[in-house]
Tab-separated table of C-alpha atoms and ligand atoms in Angstrom:
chain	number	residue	atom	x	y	z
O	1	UNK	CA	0.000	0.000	0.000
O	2	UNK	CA	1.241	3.606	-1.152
O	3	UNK	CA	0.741	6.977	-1.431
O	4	UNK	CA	2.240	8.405	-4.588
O	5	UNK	CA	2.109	12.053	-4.714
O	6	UNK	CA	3.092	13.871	-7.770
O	7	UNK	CA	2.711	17.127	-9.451
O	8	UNK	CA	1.573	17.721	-12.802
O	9	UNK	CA	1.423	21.287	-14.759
O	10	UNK	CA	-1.546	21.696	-16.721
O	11	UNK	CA	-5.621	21.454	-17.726
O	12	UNK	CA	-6.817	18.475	-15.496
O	13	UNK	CA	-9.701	18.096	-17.358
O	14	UNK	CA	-7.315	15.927	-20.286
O	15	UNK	CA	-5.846	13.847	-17.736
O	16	UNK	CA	-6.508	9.926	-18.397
O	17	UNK	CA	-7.117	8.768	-15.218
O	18	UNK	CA	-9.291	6.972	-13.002
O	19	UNK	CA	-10.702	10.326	-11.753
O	20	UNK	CA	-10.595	14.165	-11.472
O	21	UNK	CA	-11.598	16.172	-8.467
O	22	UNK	CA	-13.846	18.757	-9.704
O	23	UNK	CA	-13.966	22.580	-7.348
O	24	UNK	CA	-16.970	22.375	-7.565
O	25	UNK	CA	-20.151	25.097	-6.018
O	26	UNK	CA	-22.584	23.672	-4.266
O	27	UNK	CA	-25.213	23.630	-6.452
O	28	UNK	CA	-22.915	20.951	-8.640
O	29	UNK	CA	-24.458	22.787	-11.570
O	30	UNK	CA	-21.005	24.393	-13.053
O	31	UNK	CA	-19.715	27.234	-12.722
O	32	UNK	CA	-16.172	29.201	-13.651
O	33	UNK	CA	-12.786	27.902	-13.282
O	34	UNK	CA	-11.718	24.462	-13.471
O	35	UNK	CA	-15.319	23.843	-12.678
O	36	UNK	CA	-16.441	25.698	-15.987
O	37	UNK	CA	-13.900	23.567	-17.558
O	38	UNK	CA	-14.562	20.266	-16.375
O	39	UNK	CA	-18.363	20.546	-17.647
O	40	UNK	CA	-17.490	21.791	-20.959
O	41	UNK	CA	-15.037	19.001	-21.282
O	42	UNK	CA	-17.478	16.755	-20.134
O	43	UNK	CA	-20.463	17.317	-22.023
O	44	UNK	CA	-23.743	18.523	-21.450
O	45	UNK	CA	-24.385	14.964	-19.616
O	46	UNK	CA	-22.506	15.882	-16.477
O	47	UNK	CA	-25.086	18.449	-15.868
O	48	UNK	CA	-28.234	16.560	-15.989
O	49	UNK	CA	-26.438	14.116	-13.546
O	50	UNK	CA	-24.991	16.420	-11.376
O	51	UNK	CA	-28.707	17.654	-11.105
O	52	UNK	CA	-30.081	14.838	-9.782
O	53	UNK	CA	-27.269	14.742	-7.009
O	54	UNK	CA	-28.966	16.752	-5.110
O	55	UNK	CA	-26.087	19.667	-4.238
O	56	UNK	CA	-22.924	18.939	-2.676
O	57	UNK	CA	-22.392	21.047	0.845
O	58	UNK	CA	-18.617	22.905	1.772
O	59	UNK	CA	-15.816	19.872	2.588
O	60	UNK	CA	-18.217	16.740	1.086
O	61	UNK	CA	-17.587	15.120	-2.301
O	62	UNK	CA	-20.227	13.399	-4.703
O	63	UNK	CA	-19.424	11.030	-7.639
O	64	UNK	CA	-19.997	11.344	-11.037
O	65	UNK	CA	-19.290	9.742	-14.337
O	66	UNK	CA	-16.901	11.380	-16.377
O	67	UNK	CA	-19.155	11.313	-19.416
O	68	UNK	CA	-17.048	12.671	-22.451
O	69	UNK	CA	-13.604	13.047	-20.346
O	70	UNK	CA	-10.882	10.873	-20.497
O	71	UNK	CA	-11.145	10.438	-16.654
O	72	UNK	CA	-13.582	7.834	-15.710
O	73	UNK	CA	-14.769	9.761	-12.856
O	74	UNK	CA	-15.181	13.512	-11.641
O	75	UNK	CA	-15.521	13.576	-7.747
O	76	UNK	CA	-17.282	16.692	-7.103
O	77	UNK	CA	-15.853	18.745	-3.958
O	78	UNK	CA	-17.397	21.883	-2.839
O	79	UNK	CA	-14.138	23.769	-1.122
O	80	UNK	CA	-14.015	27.019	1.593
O	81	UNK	CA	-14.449	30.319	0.615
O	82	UNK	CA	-12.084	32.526	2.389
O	83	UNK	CA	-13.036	34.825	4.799
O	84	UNK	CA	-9.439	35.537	5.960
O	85	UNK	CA	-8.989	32.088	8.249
O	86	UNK	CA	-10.910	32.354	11.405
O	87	UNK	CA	-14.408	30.561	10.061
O	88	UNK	CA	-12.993	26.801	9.942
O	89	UNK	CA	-11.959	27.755	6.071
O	90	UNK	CA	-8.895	24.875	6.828
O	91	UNK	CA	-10.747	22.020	8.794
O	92	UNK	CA	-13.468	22.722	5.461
O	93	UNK	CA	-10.682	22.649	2.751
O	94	UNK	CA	-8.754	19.631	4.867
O	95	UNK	CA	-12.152	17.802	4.171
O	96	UNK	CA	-12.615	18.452	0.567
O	97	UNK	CA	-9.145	15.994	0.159
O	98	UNK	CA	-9.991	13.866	2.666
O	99	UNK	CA	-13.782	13.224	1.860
O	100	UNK	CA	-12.389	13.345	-2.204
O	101	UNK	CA	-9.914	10.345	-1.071
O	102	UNK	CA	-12.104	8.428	0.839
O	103	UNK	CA	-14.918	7.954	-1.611
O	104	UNK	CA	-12.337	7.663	-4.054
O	105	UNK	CA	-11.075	4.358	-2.245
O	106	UNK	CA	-14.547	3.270	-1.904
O	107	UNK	CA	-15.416	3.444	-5.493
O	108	UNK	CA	-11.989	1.145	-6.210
O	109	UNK	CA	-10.321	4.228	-7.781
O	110	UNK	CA	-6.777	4.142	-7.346
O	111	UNK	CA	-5.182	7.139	-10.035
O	112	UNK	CA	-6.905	10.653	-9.442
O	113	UNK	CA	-5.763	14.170	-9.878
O	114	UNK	CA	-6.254	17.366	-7.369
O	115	UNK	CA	-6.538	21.093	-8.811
O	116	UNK	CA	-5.771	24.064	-6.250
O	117	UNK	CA	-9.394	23.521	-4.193
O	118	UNK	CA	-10.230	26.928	-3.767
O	119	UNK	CA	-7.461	29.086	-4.976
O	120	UNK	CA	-9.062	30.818	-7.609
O	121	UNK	CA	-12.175	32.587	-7.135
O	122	UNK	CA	-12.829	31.262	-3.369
O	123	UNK	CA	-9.632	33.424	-2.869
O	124	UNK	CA	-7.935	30.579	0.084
O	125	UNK	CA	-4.453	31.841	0.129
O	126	UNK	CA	-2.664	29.329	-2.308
O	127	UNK	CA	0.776	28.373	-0.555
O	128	UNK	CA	-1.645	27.477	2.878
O	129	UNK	CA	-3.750	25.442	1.074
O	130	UNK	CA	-0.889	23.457	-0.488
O	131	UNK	CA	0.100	22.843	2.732
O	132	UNK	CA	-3.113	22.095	3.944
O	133	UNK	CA	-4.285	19.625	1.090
O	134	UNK	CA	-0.807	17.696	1.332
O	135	UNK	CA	-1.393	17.164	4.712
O	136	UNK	CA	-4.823	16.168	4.767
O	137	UNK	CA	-4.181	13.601	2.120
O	138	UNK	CA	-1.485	11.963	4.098
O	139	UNK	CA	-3.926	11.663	6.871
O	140	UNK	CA	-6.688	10.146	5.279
O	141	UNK	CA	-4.680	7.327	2.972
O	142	UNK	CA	-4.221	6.126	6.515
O	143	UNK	CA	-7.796	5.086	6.261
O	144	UNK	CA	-7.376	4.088	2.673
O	145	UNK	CA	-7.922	0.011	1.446
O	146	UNK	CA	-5.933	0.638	-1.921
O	147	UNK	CA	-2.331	2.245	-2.846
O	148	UNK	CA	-3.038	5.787	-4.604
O	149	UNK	CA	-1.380	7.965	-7.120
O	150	UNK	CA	-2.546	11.202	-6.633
O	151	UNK	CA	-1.539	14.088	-9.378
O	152	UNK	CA	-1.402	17.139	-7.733
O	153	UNK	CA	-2.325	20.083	-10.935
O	154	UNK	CA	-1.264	23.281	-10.653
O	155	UNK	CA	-2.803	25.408	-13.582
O	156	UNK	CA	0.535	27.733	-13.737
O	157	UNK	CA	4.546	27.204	-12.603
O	158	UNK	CA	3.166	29.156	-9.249
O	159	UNK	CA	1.190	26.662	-7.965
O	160	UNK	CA	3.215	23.826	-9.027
O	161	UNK	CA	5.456	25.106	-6.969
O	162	UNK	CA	3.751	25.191	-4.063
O	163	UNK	CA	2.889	21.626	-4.505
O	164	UNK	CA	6.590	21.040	-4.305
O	165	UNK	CA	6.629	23.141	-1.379
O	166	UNK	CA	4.211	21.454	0.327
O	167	UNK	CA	5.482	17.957	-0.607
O	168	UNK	CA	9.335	18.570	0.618
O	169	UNK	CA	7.513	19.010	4.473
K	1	ADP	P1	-12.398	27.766	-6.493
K	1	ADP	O1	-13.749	28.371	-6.777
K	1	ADP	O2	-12.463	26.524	-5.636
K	1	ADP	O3	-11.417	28.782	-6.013
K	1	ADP	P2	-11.290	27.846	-9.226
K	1	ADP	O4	-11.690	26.985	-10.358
K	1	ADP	O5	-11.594	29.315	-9.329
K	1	ADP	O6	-11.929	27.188	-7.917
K	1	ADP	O7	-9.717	27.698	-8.976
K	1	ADP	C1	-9.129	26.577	-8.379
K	1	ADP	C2	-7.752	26.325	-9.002
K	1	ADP	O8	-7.921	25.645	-10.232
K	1	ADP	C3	-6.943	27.576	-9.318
K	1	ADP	O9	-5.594	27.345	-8.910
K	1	ADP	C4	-7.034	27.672	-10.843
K	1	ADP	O10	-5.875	28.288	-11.392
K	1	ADP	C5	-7.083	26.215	-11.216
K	1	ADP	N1	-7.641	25.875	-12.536
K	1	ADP	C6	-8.518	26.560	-13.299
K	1	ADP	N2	-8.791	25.885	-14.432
K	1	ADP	C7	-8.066	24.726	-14.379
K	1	ADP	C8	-7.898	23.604	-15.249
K	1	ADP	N3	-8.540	23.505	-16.408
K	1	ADP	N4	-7.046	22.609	-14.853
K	1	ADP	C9	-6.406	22.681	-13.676
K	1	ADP	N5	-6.520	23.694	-12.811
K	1	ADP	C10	-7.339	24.719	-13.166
């Protein structure tokens, strides 16, 4: 059993893998972002599906099918917005990757890739929530029944860095 972490630069949505972690809102009805990009990648399919998932609220994950993607899986993940660090935004954004890696290891998925949960529009500070998400996913793989390889995406150099950052603690 391990936990292979690795970093990746670039769109997650063409990623081959078992599944993608979608940033999802909580109405799991698309939005901007990678979200935006994940259902236009997708197809108009992920949309009716997502709709009859009923929402998604801030640290849970949903599953969906990946529809036209060439991931077989989008796990839907509704991260924190920030409101500058004292309303539980990392216990919330700890729970997106843990909740994400659980139900991944329920489902049998073993490859799955991570963007920056919340470091775009939901404004989380993006070298704390490297640190945050790296952490988080060390914790739960405890509870894990399969080995993982988990691509961490960073849409830009920046945030690849910080993966790298958060990886060498
Ligand atoms: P949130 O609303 O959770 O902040 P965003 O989609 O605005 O979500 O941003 C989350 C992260 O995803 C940001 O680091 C952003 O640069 C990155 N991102 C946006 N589009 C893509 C994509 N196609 N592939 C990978 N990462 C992406």
């Amino acid at each position: 059993m391990t936990l292979d972490l690795r970093v990746w630069q670039g769109d997650i949505t063409t990623l081959p893998l078992d599944a993608i972690v979608n940033a999802a809102n909580p109405s799991l009805l698309g939005g901007g972002g990678v979200d935006g990009a994940i259902h236009r990648a997708a197809g108009p399919e992920l949309k009716l599906y997502c709709a009859g998932l009923g929402g998604c609220e801030t640290g849970q994950a949903k599953l969906s099918p990946g529809f036209g993607l060439p991931s077989q899986y989008v796990i839907h993940t509704v991260g924190p917005v920030w409101h500058g660090g004292g309303q539980g935004e990392a216990e919330a954004l700890a729970s997106c990757y843990r909740q994400s890696l659980l139900l991944a290891d329920a489902e049998g998925i073993v490859s799955l890739a991570f963007p920056a949960i919340s470091c775009g529009v939901y404004g989380y500070p993006a070298d704390q929530a490297s640190k945050v998400a790296v952490a988080a996913l060390r914790q739960a793989f405890e509870e894990c029944h399969l080995s993982k390889q988990v691509w961490l995406v960073g849409f830009d150099e920046a945030q690849c860095r910080l993966w790298q950052q958060a990886l060498a603690i």
